[in-house]
Amino acid sequence: MSAGTALVVSAHSADFVWRAGGAIALHADRGMQVTVVCLSFGERGESAKLWRQPDMTLERVKTERQGEAERAAAALGVHDLQFWDLGDYPLTLSQDSLFRLAALYRAIRPRFVLTHSKDDPYNHDHPATTDFAQHARIIAQAHGHEPGVPVIAAPPVFLFEPHQPEQCGWKPDMLLDITPVWERKLAAIRCMAGQEHLWEYYTRVALQRGAQTARNSEKPITYGEGFQSVFPHVVESLA
């Protein structure tokens, strides 16, 4: 029996691995069906290693990036991996795509949503994706939008860590212990051959967040991921 669903809205085909691979694997292990939407392959702006190869083409880059993401998703236990091929640098987000995402919200009814930081001066595709995901969530809650389809409730939205958090105004208020699934995340990271220069970087990020997570708990934690919540947490106890 499924423990519910979750939605990850990723600007490029590797973002969900670096930034949320641990959360995905952890919840998949608990029976949750995780849907990942890659709005683009990152074919123009995030595939420099591939473009250095002779006679490289845009379609070949897309094919390589799709294969990497598929292997990474399999390592993490992703239930449904979708490639929307909306281009990157710039990411082109139309009303049709917005309604498509709103329909996906209503179809899978996620218990939570993961996406990018609200700001990122280094990559406009990332905050554009967050605005897109938030806008679709609002539409999916609107009774007048496709009134024959039940609206969703209010899934919490968590923003995963950007590459340069200090410059993006991102401050984590959720720390997740991913130590039990770290080897799975590392395997997924190593699937992203087009961005091999980031493997060690995101290992260091996981160790740093792990140390921070351990310091804020009573558990021996080695690897962690940080998230920033968008909405207040609704709880029944503060204990």
JSON list of C-alpha atoms in Angstrom, two decimals:
[
{"chain": "A", "resi": 1, "resn": "MET", "atom": "CA", "xyz": [0.00, 0.00, 0.00]},
{"chain": "A", "resi": 2, "resn": "SER", "atom": "CA", "xyz": [1.34, 3.42, -0.98]},
{"chain": "A", "resi": 3, "resn": "ALA", "atom": "CA", "xyz": [2.29, 5.84, 1.79]},
{"chain": "A", "resi": 4, "resn": "GLY", "atom": "CA", "xyz": [1.11, 8.68, -0.46]},
{"chain": "A", "resi": 5, "resn": "THR", "atom": "CA", "xyz": [2.79, 10.70, -3.14]},
{"chain": "A", "resi": 6, "resn": "ALA", "atom": "CA", "xyz": [5.33, 13.49, -3.46]},
{"chain": "A", "resi": 7, "resn": "LEU", "atom": "CA", "xyz": [6.19, 15.85, -6.32]},
{"chain": "A", "resi": 8, "resn": "VAL", "atom": "CA", "xyz": [9.62, 17.19, -7.23]},
{"chain": "A", "resi": 9, "resn": "VAL", "atom": "CA", "xyz": [9.75, 19.99, -9.81]},
{"chain": "A", "resi": 10, "resn": "SER", "atom": "CA", "xyz": [13.30, 20.19, -11.17]},
{"chain": "A", "resi": 11, "resn": "ALA", "atom": "CA", "xyz": [14.43, 22.85, -13.64]},
{"chain": "A", "resi": 12, "resn": "HIS", "atom": "CA", "xyz": [17.08, 20.64, -15.22]},
{"chain": "A", "resi": 13, "resn": "SER", "atom": "CA", "xyz": [17.60, 16.90, -15.40]},
{"chain": "A", "resi": 14, "resn": "ALA", "atom": "CA", "xyz": [20.29, 16.74, -12.70]},
{"chain": "A", "resi": 15, "resn": "ASP", "atom": "CA", "xyz": [18.89, 19.17, -10.14]},
{"chain": "A", "resi": 16, "resn": "PHE", "atom": "CA", "xyz": [16.71, 16.63, -8.37]},
{"chain": "A", "resi": 17, "resn": "VAL", "atom": "CA", "xyz": [19.74, 14.39, -7.82]},
{"chain": "A", "resi": 18, "resn": "TRP", "atom": "CA", "xyz": [22.12, 16.93, -6.28]},
{"chain": "A", "resi": 19, "resn": "ARG", "atom": "CA", "xyz": [19.57, 18.73, -4.18]},
{"chain": "A", "resi": 20, "resn": "ALA", "atom": "CA", "xyz": [16.91, 16.21, -3.17]},
{"chain": "A", "resi": 21, "resn": "GLY", "atom": "CA", "xyz": [18.21, 12.71, -3.98]},
{"chain": "A", "resi": 22, "resn": "GLY", "atom": "CA", "xyz": [18.37, 11.76, -0.32]},
{"chain": "A", "resi": 23, "resn": "ALA", "atom": "CA", "xyz": [14.81, 12.92, 0.40]},
{"chain": "A", "resi": 24, "resn": "ILE", "atom": "CA", "xyz": [13.56, 11.05, -2.65]},
{"chain": "A", "resi": 25, "resn": "ALA", "atom": "CA", "xyz": [15.27, 7.77, -1.71]},
{"chain": "A", "resi": 26, "resn": "LEU", "atom": "CA", "xyz": [14.26, 8.06, 1.95]},
{"chain": "A", "resi": 27, "resn": "HIS", "atom": "CA", "xyz": [10.57, 8.55, 1.19]},
{"chain": "A", "resi": 28, "resn": "ALA", "atom": "CA", "xyz": [10.57, 5.96, -1.59]},
{"chain": "A", "resi": 29, "resn": "ASP", "atom": "CA", "xyz": [11.88, 3.45, 0.95]},
{"chain": "A", "resi": 30, "resn": "ARG", "atom": "CA", "xyz": [8.90, 4.31, 3.14]},
{"chain": "A", "resi": 31, "resn": "GLY", "atom": "CA", "xyz": [6.49, 3.41, 0.37]},
{"chain": "A", "resi": 32, "resn": "MET", "atom": "CA", "xyz": [5.86, 6.88, -1.01]},
{"chain": "A", "resi": 33, "resn": "GLN", "atom": "CA", "xyz": [5.46, 7.25, -4.78]},
{"chain": "A", "resi": 34, "resn": "VAL", "atom": "CA", "xyz": [7.68, 10.14, -5.86]},
{"chain": "A", "resi": 35, "resn": "THR", "atom": "CA", "xyz": [7.05, 11.88, -9.17]},
{"chain": "A", "resi": 36, "resn": "VAL", "atom": "CA", "xyz": [9.91, 13.94, -10.59]},
{"chain": "A", "resi": 37, "resn": "VAL", "atom": "CA", "xyz": [9.27, 16.47, -13.36]},
{"chain": "A", "resi": 38, "resn": "CYS", "atom": "CA", "xyz": [12.38, 17.65, -15.22]},
{"chain": "A", "resi": 39, "resn": "LEU", "atom": "CA", "xyz": [11.30, 20.75, -17.09]},
{"chain": "A", "resi": 40, "resn": "SER", "atom": "CA", "xyz": [14.42, 20.64, -19.26]},
{"chain": "A", "resi": 41, "resn": "PHE", "atom": "CA", "xyz": [17.48, 18.47, -19.86]},
{"chain": "A", "resi": 42, "resn": "GLY", "atom": "CA", "xyz": [19.88, 21.30, -19.03]},
{"chain": "A", "resi": 43, "resn": "GLU", "atom": "CA", "xyz": [21.16, 20.81, -22.53]},
{"chain": "A", "resi": 44, "resn": "ARG", "atom": "CA", "xyz": [22.46, 24.33, -23.19]},
{"chain": "A", "resi": 45, "resn": "GLY", "atom": "CA", "xyz": [23.65, 25.64, -19.88]},
{"chain": "A", "resi": 46, "resn": "GLU", "atom": "CA", "xyz": [24.51, 22.58, -17.77]},
{"chain": "A", "resi": 47, "resn": "SER", "atom": "CA", "xyz": [26.21, 20.19, -20.16]},
{"chain": "A", "resi": 48, "resn": "ALA", "atom": "CA", "xyz": [29.60, 21.78, -20.79]},
{"chain": "A", "resi": 49, "resn": "LYS", "atom": "CA", "xyz": [31.49, 18.46, -20.63]},
{"chain": "A", "resi": 50, "resn": "LEU", "atom": "CA", "xyz": [29.30, 17.00, -23.36]},
{"chain": "A", "resi": 51, "resn": "TRP", "atom": "CA", "xyz": [29.64, 20.06, -25.58]},
{"chain": "A", "resi": 52, "resn": "ARG", "atom": "CA", "xyz": [33.44, 19.68, -25.49]},
{"chain": "A", "resi": 53, "resn": "GLN", "atom": "CA", "xyz": [33.12, 16.39, -27.38]},
{"chain": "A", "resi": 54, "resn": "PRO", "atom": "CA", "xyz": [33.61, 16.62, -31.17]},
{"chain": "A", "resi": 55, "resn": "ASP", "atom": "CA", "xyz": [30.57, 16.91, -33.43]},
{"chain": "A", "resi": 56, "resn": "MET", "atom": "CA", "xyz": [28.18, 17.18, -30.50]},
{"chain": "A", "resi": 57, "resn": "THR", "atom": "CA", "xyz": [24.57, 18.14, -31.28]},
{"chain": "A", "resi": 58, "resn": "LEU", "atom": "CA", "xyz": [21.69, 19.41, -29.19]},
{"chain": "A", "resi": 59, "resn": "GLU", "atom": "CA", "xyz": [19.72, 16.20, -29.62]},
{"chain": "A", "resi": 60, "resn": "ARG", "atom": "CA", "xyz": [22.70, 14.05, -28.61]},
{"chain": "A", "resi": 61, "resn": "VAL", "atom": "CA", "xyz": [23.16, 16.14, -25.47]},
{"chain": "A", "resi": 62, "resn": "LYS", "atom": "CA", "xyz": [19.48, 15.72, -24.60]},
{"chain": "A", "resi": 63, "resn": "THR", "atom": "CA", "xyz": [19.72, 11.97, -25.12]},
{"chain": "A", "resi": 64, "resn": "GLU", "atom": "CA", "xyz": [22.79, 11.71, -22.88]},
{"chain": "A", "resi": 65, "resn": "ARG", "atom": "CA", "xyz": [21.23, 13.82, -20.13]},
{"chain": "A", "resi": 66, "resn": "GLN", "atom": "CA", "xyz": [17.99, 11.84, -20.26]},
{"chain": "A", "resi": 67, "resn": "GLY", "atom": "CA", "xyz": [19.88, 8.57, -19.88]},
{"chain": "A", "resi": 68, "resn": "GLU", "atom": "CA", "xyz": [21.82, 9.92, -16.91]},
{"chain": "A", "resi": 69, "resn": "ALA", "atom": "CA", "xyz": [18.65, 11.10, -15.19]},
{"chain": "A", "resi": 70, "resn": "GLU", "atom": "CA", "xyz": [16.87, 7.80, -15.83]},
{"chain": "A", "resi": 71, "resn": "ARG", "atom": "CA", "xyz": [19.70, 5.82, -14.26]},
{"chain": "A", "resi": 72, "resn": "ALA", "atom": "CA", "xyz": [19.84, 8.19, -11.29]},
{"chain": "A", "resi": 73, "resn": "ALA", "atom": "CA", "xyz": [16.09, 8.01, -10.79]},
{"chain": "A", "resi": 74, "resn": "ALA", "atom": "CA", "xyz": [16.24, 4.22, -10.79]},
{"chain": "A", "resi": 75, "resn": "ALA", "atom": "CA", "xyz": [18.94, 4.32, -8.10]},
{"chain": "A", "resi": 76, "resn": "LEU", "atom": "CA", "xyz": [16.77, 6.60, -5.95]},
{"chain": "A", "resi": 77, "resn": "GLY", "atom": "CA", "xyz": [13.52, 4.69, -6.39]},
{"chain": "A", "resi": 78, "resn": "VAL", "atom": "CA", "xyz": [11.62, 7.39, -8.30]},
{"chain": "A", "resi": 79, "resn": "HIS", "atom": "CA", "xyz": [8.12, 6.20, -9.16]},
{"chain": "A", "resi": 80, "resn": "ASP", "atom": "CA", "xyz": [7.52, 8.42, -12.20]},
{"chain": "A", "resi": 81, "resn": "LEU", "atom": "CA", "xyz": [10.19, 10.46, -14.02]},
{"chain": "A", "resi": 82, "resn": "GLN", "atom": "CA", "xyz": [8.88, 12.95, -16.58]},
{"chain": "A", "resi": 83, "resn": "PHE", "atom": "CA", "xyz": [10.85, 14.99, -19.12]},
{"chain": "A", "resi": 84, "resn": "TRP", "atom": "CA", "xyz": [8.94, 18.01, -20.40]},
{"chain": "A", "resi": 85, "resn": "ASP", "atom": "CA", "xyz": [11.70, 19.29, -22.74]},
{"chain": "A", "resi": 86, "resn": "LEU", "atom": "CA", "xyz": [10.90, 22.99, -22.30]},
{"chain": "A", "resi": 87, "resn": "GLY", "atom": "CA", "xyz": [14.42, 24.14, -23.10]},
{"chain": "A", "resi": 88, "resn": "ASP", "atom": "CA", "xyz": [16.91, 25.88, -20.82]},
{"chain": "A", "resi": 89, "resn": "TYR", "atom": "CA", "xyz": [18.85, 29.13, -20.84]},
{"chain": "A", "resi": 90, "resn": "PRO", "atom": "CA", "xyz": [16.11, 30.26, -21.08]},
{"chain": "A", "resi": 91, "resn": "LEU", "atom": "CA", "xyz": [13.47, 27.91, -19.74]},
{"chain": "A", "resi": 92, "resn": "THR", "atom": "CA", "xyz": [10.24, 28.59, -21.66]},
{"chain": "A", "resi": 93, "resn": "LEU", "atom": "CA", "xyz": [7.15, 28.22, -19.47]},
{"chain": "A", "resi": 94, "resn": "SER", "atom": "CA", "xyz": [3.84, 28.64, -21.27]},
{"chain": "A", "resi": 95, "resn": "GLN", "atom": "CA", "xyz": [0.25, 28.70, -20.00]},
{"chain": "A", "resi": 96, "resn": "ASP", "atom": "CA", "xyz": [-0.25, 25.23, -21.48]},
{"chain": "A", "resi": 97, "resn": "SER", "atom": "CA", "xyz": [2.67, 23.95, -19.39]},
{"chain": "A", "resi": 98, "resn": "LEU", "atom": "CA", "xyz": [1.29, 25.70, -16.33]},
{"chain": "A", "resi": 99, "resn": "PHE", "atom": "CA", "xyz": [-2.08, 24.01, -16.73]},
{"chain": "A", "resi": 100, "resn": "ARG", "atom": "CA", "xyz": [-0.30, 20.71, -17.37]},
{"chain": "A", "resi": 101, "resn": "LEU", "atom": "CA", "xyz": [1.46, 20.98, -14.02]},
{"chain": "A", "resi": 102, "resn": "ALA", "atom": "CA", "xyz": [-1.76, 22.00, -12.27]},
{"chain": "A", "resi": 103, "resn": "ALA", "atom": "CA", "xyz": [-3.39, 18.88, -13.74]},
{"chain": "A", "resi": 104, "resn": "LEU", "atom": "CA", "xyz": [-0.52, 16.77, -12.43]},
{"chain": "A", "resi": 105, "resn": "TYR", "atom": "CA", "xyz": [-1.01, 18.21, -8.93]},
{"chain": "A", "resi": 106, "resn": "ARG", "atom": "CA", "xyz": [-4.64, 17.17, -9.06]},
{"chain": "A", "resi": 107, "resn": "ALA", "atom": "CA", "xyz": [-3.87, 13.76, -10.51]},
{"chain": "A", "resi": 108, "resn": "ILE", "atom": "CA", "xyz": [-1.28, 12.67, -7.96]},
{"chain": "A", "resi": 109, "resn": "ARG", "atom": "CA", "xyz": [-2.34, 14.88, -4.99]},
{"chain": "A", "resi": 110, "resn": "PRO", "atom": "CA", "xyz": [1.16, 15.16, -3.46]},
{"chain": "A", "resi": 111, "resn": "ARG", "atom": "CA", "xyz": [1.68, 15.19, 0.29]},
{"chain": "A", "resi": 112, "resn": "PHE", "atom": "CA", "xyz": [4.59, 17.59, -0.24]},
{"chain": "A", "resi": 113, "resn": "VAL", "atom": "CA", "xyz": [6.40, 19.38, -3.06]},
{"chain": "A", "resi": 114, "resn": "LEU", "atom": "CA", "xyz": [10.14, 19.97, -3.49]},
{"chain": "A", "resi": 115, "resn": "THR", "atom": "CA", "xyz": [11.56, 22.61, -5.81]},
{"chain": "A", "resi": 116, "resn": "HIS", "atom": "CA", "xyz": [14.21, 25.34, -6.10]},
{"chain": "A", "resi": 117, "resn": "SER", "atom": "CA", "xyz": [15.03, 28.43, -4.05]},
{"chain": "A", "resi": 118, "resn": "LYS", "atom": "CA", "xyz": [13.05, 31.60, -4.68]},
{"chain": "A", "resi": 119, "resn": "ASP", "atom": "CA", "xyz": [16.15, 33.49, -5.83]},
{"chain": "A", "resi": 120, "resn": "ASP", "atom": "CA", "xyz": [19.26, 32.51, -7.73]},
{"chain": "A", "resi": 121, "resn": "PRO", "atom": "CA", "xyz": [21.29, 35.24, -9.44]},
{"chain": "A", "resi": 122, "resn": "TYR", "atom": "CA", "xyz": [23.45, 32.57, -11.11]},
{"chain": "A", "resi": 123, "resn": "ASN", "atom": "CA", "xyz": [20.65, 30.70, -12.85]},
{"chain": "A", "resi": 124, "resn": "HIS", "atom": "CA", "xyz": [17.34, 32.30, -13.75]},
{"chain": "A", "resi": 125, "resn": "ASP", "atom": "CA", "xyz": [15.82, 28.92, -14.67]},
{"chain": "A", "resi": 126, "resn": "HIS", "atom": "CA", "xyz": [15.78, 27.92, -10.99]},
{"chain": "A", "resi": 127, "resn": "PRO", "atom": "CA", "xyz": [13.59, 30.68, -9.49]},
{"chain": "A", "resi": 128, "resn": "ALA", "atom": "CA", "xyz": [11.46, 30.61, -12.64]},
{"chain": "A", "resi": 129, "resn": "THR", "atom": "CA", "xyz": [10.78, 26.95, -11.88]},
{"chain": "A", "resi": 130, "resn": "THR", "atom": "CA", "xyz": [9.84, 27.73, -8.29]},
{"chain": "A", "resi": 131, "resn": "ASP", "atom": "CA", "xyz": [7.43, 30.46, -9.36]},
{"chain": "A", "resi": 132, "resn": "PHE", "atom": "CA", "xyz": [5.98, 28.04, -11.93]},
{"chain": "A", "resi": 133, "resn": "ALA", "atom": "CA", "xyz": [5.52, 25.26, -9.35]},
{"chain": "A", "resi": 134, "resn": "GLN", "atom": "CA", "xyz": [3.91, 27.64, -6.85]},
{"chain": "A", "resi": 135, "resn": "HIS", "atom": "CA", "xyz": [1.61, 29.14, -9.48]},
{"chain": "A", "resi": 136, "resn": "ALA", "atom": "CA", "xyz": [0.46, 25.68, -10.59]},
{"chain": "A", "resi": 137, "resn": "ARG", "atom": "CA", "xyz": [-0.22, 24.75, -6.96]},
{"chain": "A", "resi": 138, "resn": "ILE", "atom": "CA", "xyz": [-2.48, 27.81, -6.61]},
{"chain": "A", "resi": 139, "resn": "ILE", "atom": "CA", "xyz": [-4.34, 26.97, -9.81]},
{"chain": "A", "resi": 140, "resn": "ALA", "atom": "CA", "xyz": [-4.78, 23.36, -8.70]},
{"chain": "A", "resi": 141, "resn": "GLN", "atom": "CA", "xyz": [-6.52, 24.73, -5.57]},
{"chain": "A", "resi": 142, "resn": "ALA", "atom": "CA", "xyz": [-8.87, 26.99, -7.55]},
{"chain": "A", "resi": 143, "resn": "HIS", "atom": "CA", "xyz": [-12.44, 25.67, -7.71]},
{"chain": "A", "resi": 144, "resn": "GLY", "atom": "CA", "xyz": [-13.14, 27.59, -10.91]},
{"chain": "A", "resi": 145, "resn": "HIS", "atom": "CA", "xyz": [-10.29, 25.95, -12.84]},
{"chain": "A", "resi": 146, "resn": "GLU", "atom": "CA", "xyz": [-11.68, 22.85, -14.55]},
{"chain": "A", "resi": 147, "resn": "PRO", "atom": "CA", "xyz": [-14.53, 22.67, -12.01]},
{"chain": "A", "resi": 148, "resn": "GLY", "atom": "CA", "xyz": [-15.29, 19.04, -12.79]},
{"chain": "A", "resi": 149, "resn": "VAL", "atom": "CA", "xyz": [-11.93, 17.96, -11.32]},
{"chain": "A", "resi": 150, "resn": "PRO", "atom": "CA", "xyz": [-11.52, 17.94, -7.52]},
{"chain": "A", "resi": 151, "resn": "VAL", "atom": "CA", "xyz": [-9.14, 20.59, -6.19]},
{"chain": "A", "resi": 152, "resn": "ILE", "atom": "CA", "xyz": [-6.10, 19.69, -4.10]},
{"chain": "A", "resi": 153, "resn": "ALA", "atom": "CA", "xyz": [-5.64, 20.60, -0.45]},
{"chain": "A", "resi": 154, "resn": "ALA", "atom": "CA", "xyz": [-2.52, 22.51, 0.60]},
{"chain": "A", "resi": 155, "resn": "PRO", "atom": "CA", "xyz": [0.62, 20.39, 0.20]},
{"chain": "A", "resi": 156, "resn": "PRO", "atom": "CA", "xyz": [3.62, 21.93, 1.96]},
{"chain": "A", "resi": 157, "resn": "VAL", "atom": "CA", "xyz": [6.37, 23.21, -0.31]},
{"chain": "A", "resi": 158, "resn": "PHE", "atom": "CA", "xyz": [10.04, 22.82, 0.59]},
{"chain": "A", "resi": 159, "resn": "LEU", "atom": "CA", "xyz": [12.83, 24.58, -1.29]},
{"chain": "A", "resi": 160, "resn": "PHE", "atom": "CA", "xyz": [15.99, 22.53, -1.71]},
{"chain": "A", "resi": 161, "resn": "GLU", "atom": "CA", "xyz": [19.49, 23.90, -1.39]},
{"chain": "A", "resi": 162, "resn": "PRO", "atom": "CA", "xyz": [20.87, 26.06, -4.22]},
{"chain": "A", "resi": 163, "resn": "HIS", "atom": "CA", "xyz": [24.49, 25.89, -5.31]},
{"chain": "A", "resi": 164, "resn": "GLN", "atom": "CA", "xyz": [25.31, 29.24, -3.67]},
{"chain": "A", "resi": 165, "resn": "PRO", "atom": "CA", "xyz": [22.87, 29.48, -0.72]},
{"chain": "A", "resi": 166, "resn": "GLU", "atom": "CA", "xyz": [24.26, 32.72, 0.71]},
{"chain": "A", "resi": 167, "resn": "GLN", "atom": "CA", "xyz": [23.77, 34.54, -2.59]},
{"chain": "A", "resi": 168, "resn": "CYS", "atom": "CA", "xyz": [20.27, 33.13, -3.03]},
{"chain": "A", "resi": 169, "resn": "GLY", "atom": "CA", "xyz": [18.83, 34.20, 0.31]},
{"chain": "A", "resi": 170, "resn": "TRP", "atom": "CA", "xyz": [18.18, 30.55, 1.15]},
{"chain": "A", "resi": 171, "resn": "LYS", "atom": "CA", "xyz": [18.14, 29.57, 4.81]},
{"chain": "A", "resi": 172, "resn": "PRO", "atom": "CA", "xyz": [17.28, 25.99, 5.83]},
{"chain": "A", "resi": 173, "resn": "ASP", "atom": "CA", "xyz": [14.64, 25.44, 8.51]},
{"chain": "A", "resi": 174, "resn": "MET", "atom": "CA", "xyz": [14.27, 21.72, 7.80]},
{"chain": "A", "resi": 175, "resn": "LEU", "atom": "CA", "xyz": [17.22, 19.35, 8.17]},
{"chain": "A", "resi": 176, "resn": "LEU", "atom": "CA", "xyz": [16.84, 15.78, 6.96]},
{"chain": "A", "resi": 177, "resn": "ASP", "atom": "CA", "xyz": [19.02, 12.84, 7.97]},
{"chain": "A", "resi": 178, "resn": "ILE", "atom": "CA", "xyz": [19.84, 11.00, 4.73]},
{"chain": "A", "resi": 179, "resn": "THR", "atom": "CA", "xyz": [22.58, 8.80, 6.19]},
{"chain": "A", "resi": 180, "resn": "PRO", "atom": "CA", "xyz": [20.55, 5.56, 5.69]},
{"chain": "A", "resi": 181, "resn": "VAL", "atom": "CA", "xyz": [20.24, 6.26, 1.94]},
{"chain": "A", "resi": 182, "resn": "TRP", "atom": "CA", "xyz": [23.50, 8.09, 1.29]},
{"chain": "A", "resi": 183, "resn": "GLU", "atom": "CA", "xyz": [25.02, 5.28, -0.79]},
{"chain": "A", "resi": 184, "resn": "ARG", "atom": "CA", "xyz": [21.96, 5.40, -3.04]},
{"chain": "A", "resi": 185, "resn": "LYS", "atom": "CA", "xyz": [22.26, 9.14, -3.46]},
{"chain": "A", "resi": 186, "resn": "LEU", "atom": "CA", "xyz": [25.97, 8.80, -4.19]},
{"chain": "A", "resi": 187, "resn": "ALA", "atom": "CA", "xyz": [25.20, 6.17, -6.83]},
{"chain": "A", "resi": 188, "resn": "ALA", "atom": "CA", "xyz": [22.69, 8.56, -8.40]},
{"chain": "A", "resi": 189, "resn": "ILE", "atom": "CA", "xyz": [25.21, 11.42, -8.30]},
{"chain": "A", "resi": 190, "resn": "ARG", "atom": "CA", "xyz": [27.72, 9.25, -10.14]},
{"chain": "A", "resi": 191, "resn": "CYS", "atom": "CA", "xyz": [25.18, 8.67, -12.90]},
{"chain": "A", "resi": 192, "resn": "MET", "atom": "CA", "xyz": [25.46, 12.36, -13.83]},
{"chain": "A", "resi": 193, "resn": "ALA", "atom": "CA", "xyz": [28.58, 12.00, -15.97]},
{"chain": "A", "resi": 194, "resn": "GLY", "atom": "CA", "xyz": [27.94, 15.26, -17.79]},
{"chain": "A", "resi": 195, "resn": "GLN", "atom": "CA", "xyz": [28.61, 17.18, -14.57]},
{"chain": "A", "resi": 196, "resn": "GLU", "atom": "CA", "xyz": [31.29, 15.05, -12.94]},
{"chain": "A", "resi": 197, "resn": "HIS", "atom": "CA", "xyz": [32.91, 18.17, -11.47]},
{"chain": "A", "resi": 198, "resn": "LEU", "atom": "CA", "xyz": [29.96, 18.42, -9.03]},
{"chain": "A", "resi": 199, "resn": "TRP", "atom": "CA", "xyz": [30.26, 14.92, -7.52]},
{"chain": "A", "resi": 200, "resn": "GLU", "atom": "CA", "xyz": [32.73, 15.91, -4.83]},
{"chain": "A", "resi": 201, "resn": "TYR", "atom": "CA", "xyz": [31.06, 19.26, -4.22]},
{"chain": "A", "resi": 202, "resn": "TYR", "atom": "CA", "xyz": [27.69, 17.73, -3.37]},
{"chain": "A", "resi": 203, "resn": "THR", "atom": "CA", "xyz": [29.34, 15.09, -1.22]},
{"chain": "A", "resi": 204, "resn": "ARG", "atom": "CA", "xyz": [30.83, 17.95, 0.82]},
{"chain": "A", "resi": 205, "resn": "VAL", "atom": "CA", "xyz": [27.41, 19.63, 1.00]},
{"chain": "A", "resi": 206, "resn": "ALA", "atom": "CA", "xyz": [25.87, 16.41, 2.33]},
{"chain": "A", "resi": 207, "resn": "LEU", "atom": "CA", "xyz": [28.58, 16.08, 4.97]},
{"chain": "A", "resi": 208, "resn": "GLN", "atom": "CA", "xyz": [28.18, 19.72, 6.03]},
{"chain": "A", "resi": 209, "resn": "ARG", "atom": "CA", "xyz": [24.40, 19.41, 6.33]},
{"chain": "A", "resi": 210, "resn": "GLY", "atom": "CA", "xyz": [24.91, 16.11, 8.14]},
{"chain": "A", "resi": 211, "resn": "ALA", "atom": "CA", "xyz": [27.09, 17.81, 10.73]},
{"chain": "A", "resi": 212, "resn": "GLN", "atom": "CA", "xyz": [24.53, 20.57, 11.12]},
{"chain": "A", "resi": 213, "resn": "THR", "atom": "CA", "xyz": [21.72, 18.03, 11.42]},
{"chain": "A", "resi": 214, "resn": "ALA", "atom": "CA", "xyz": [23.58, 16.08, 14.10]},
{"chain": "A", "resi": 215, "resn": "ARG", "atom": "CA", "xyz": [24.28, 19.26, 16.05]},
{"chain": "A", "resi": 216, "resn": "ASN", "atom": "CA", "xyz": [20.54, 20.03, 16.11]},
{"chain": "A", "resi": 217, "resn": "SER", "atom": "CA", "xyz": [19.50, 16.54, 17.21]},
{"chain": "A", "resi": 218, "resn": "GLU", "atom": "CA", "xyz": [20.46, 13.77, 19.60]},
{"chain": "A", "resi": 219, "resn": "LYS", "atom": "CA", "xyz": [21.43, 11.34, 16.85]},
{"chain": "A", "resi": 220, "resn": "PRO", "atom": "CA", "xyz": [24.74, 10.39, 15.23]},
{"chain": "A", "resi": 221, "resn": "ILE", "atom": "CA", "xyz": [24.17, 11.71, 11.71]},
{"chain": "A", "resi": 222, "resn": "THR", "atom": "CA", "xyz": [26.74, 11.82, 8.91]},
{"chain": "A", "resi": 223, "resn": "TYR", "atom": "CA", "xyz": [24.87, 12.97, 5.81]},
{"chain": "A", "resi": 224, "resn": "GLY", "atom": "CA", "xyz": [22.04, 15.45, 5.50]},
{"chain": "A", "resi": 225, "resn": "GLU", "atom": "CA", "xyz": [19.98, 17.64, 3.21]},
{"chain": "A", "resi": 226, "resn": "GLY", "atom": "CA", "xyz": [18.56, 21.05, 4.02]},
{"chain": "A", "resi": 227, "resn": "PHE", "atom": "CA", "xyz": [15.23, 22.54, 2.98]},
{"chain": "A", "resi": 228, "resn": "GLN", "atom": "CA", "xyz": [13.49, 25.87, 3.42]},
{"chain": "A", "resi": 229, "resn": "SER", "atom": "CA", "xyz": [9.75, 25.75, 4.02]},
{"chain": "A", "resi": 230, "resn": "VAL", "atom": "CA", "xyz": [7.45, 28.17, 2.23]},
{"chain": "A", "resi": 231, "resn": "PHE", "atom": "CA", "xyz": [4.38, 27.83, 4.43]},
{"chain": "A", "resi": 232, "resn": "PRO", "atom": "CA", "xyz": [3.92, 27.49, 8.21]},
{"chain": "A", "resi": 233, "resn": "HIS", "atom": "CA", "xyz": [3.95, 23.96, 9.58]},
{"chain": "A", "resi": 234, "resn": "VAL", "atom": "CA", "xyz": [0.60, 22.80, 10.89]},
{"chain": "A", "resi": 235, "resn": "VAL", "atom": "CA", "xyz": [1.21, 20.45, 13.82]},
{"chain": "A", "resi": 236, "resn": "GLU", "atom": "CA", "xyz": [-0.71, 18.90, 16.69]},
{"chain": "A", "resi": 237, "resn": "SER", "atom": "CA", "xyz": [2.17, 19.02, 19.16]},
{"chain": "A", "resi": 238, "resn": "LEU", "atom": "CA", "xyz": [5.39, 20.94, 19.62]},
{"chain": "A", "resi": 239, "resn": "ALA", "atom": "CA", "xyz": [7.09, 17.94, 21.29]}
]
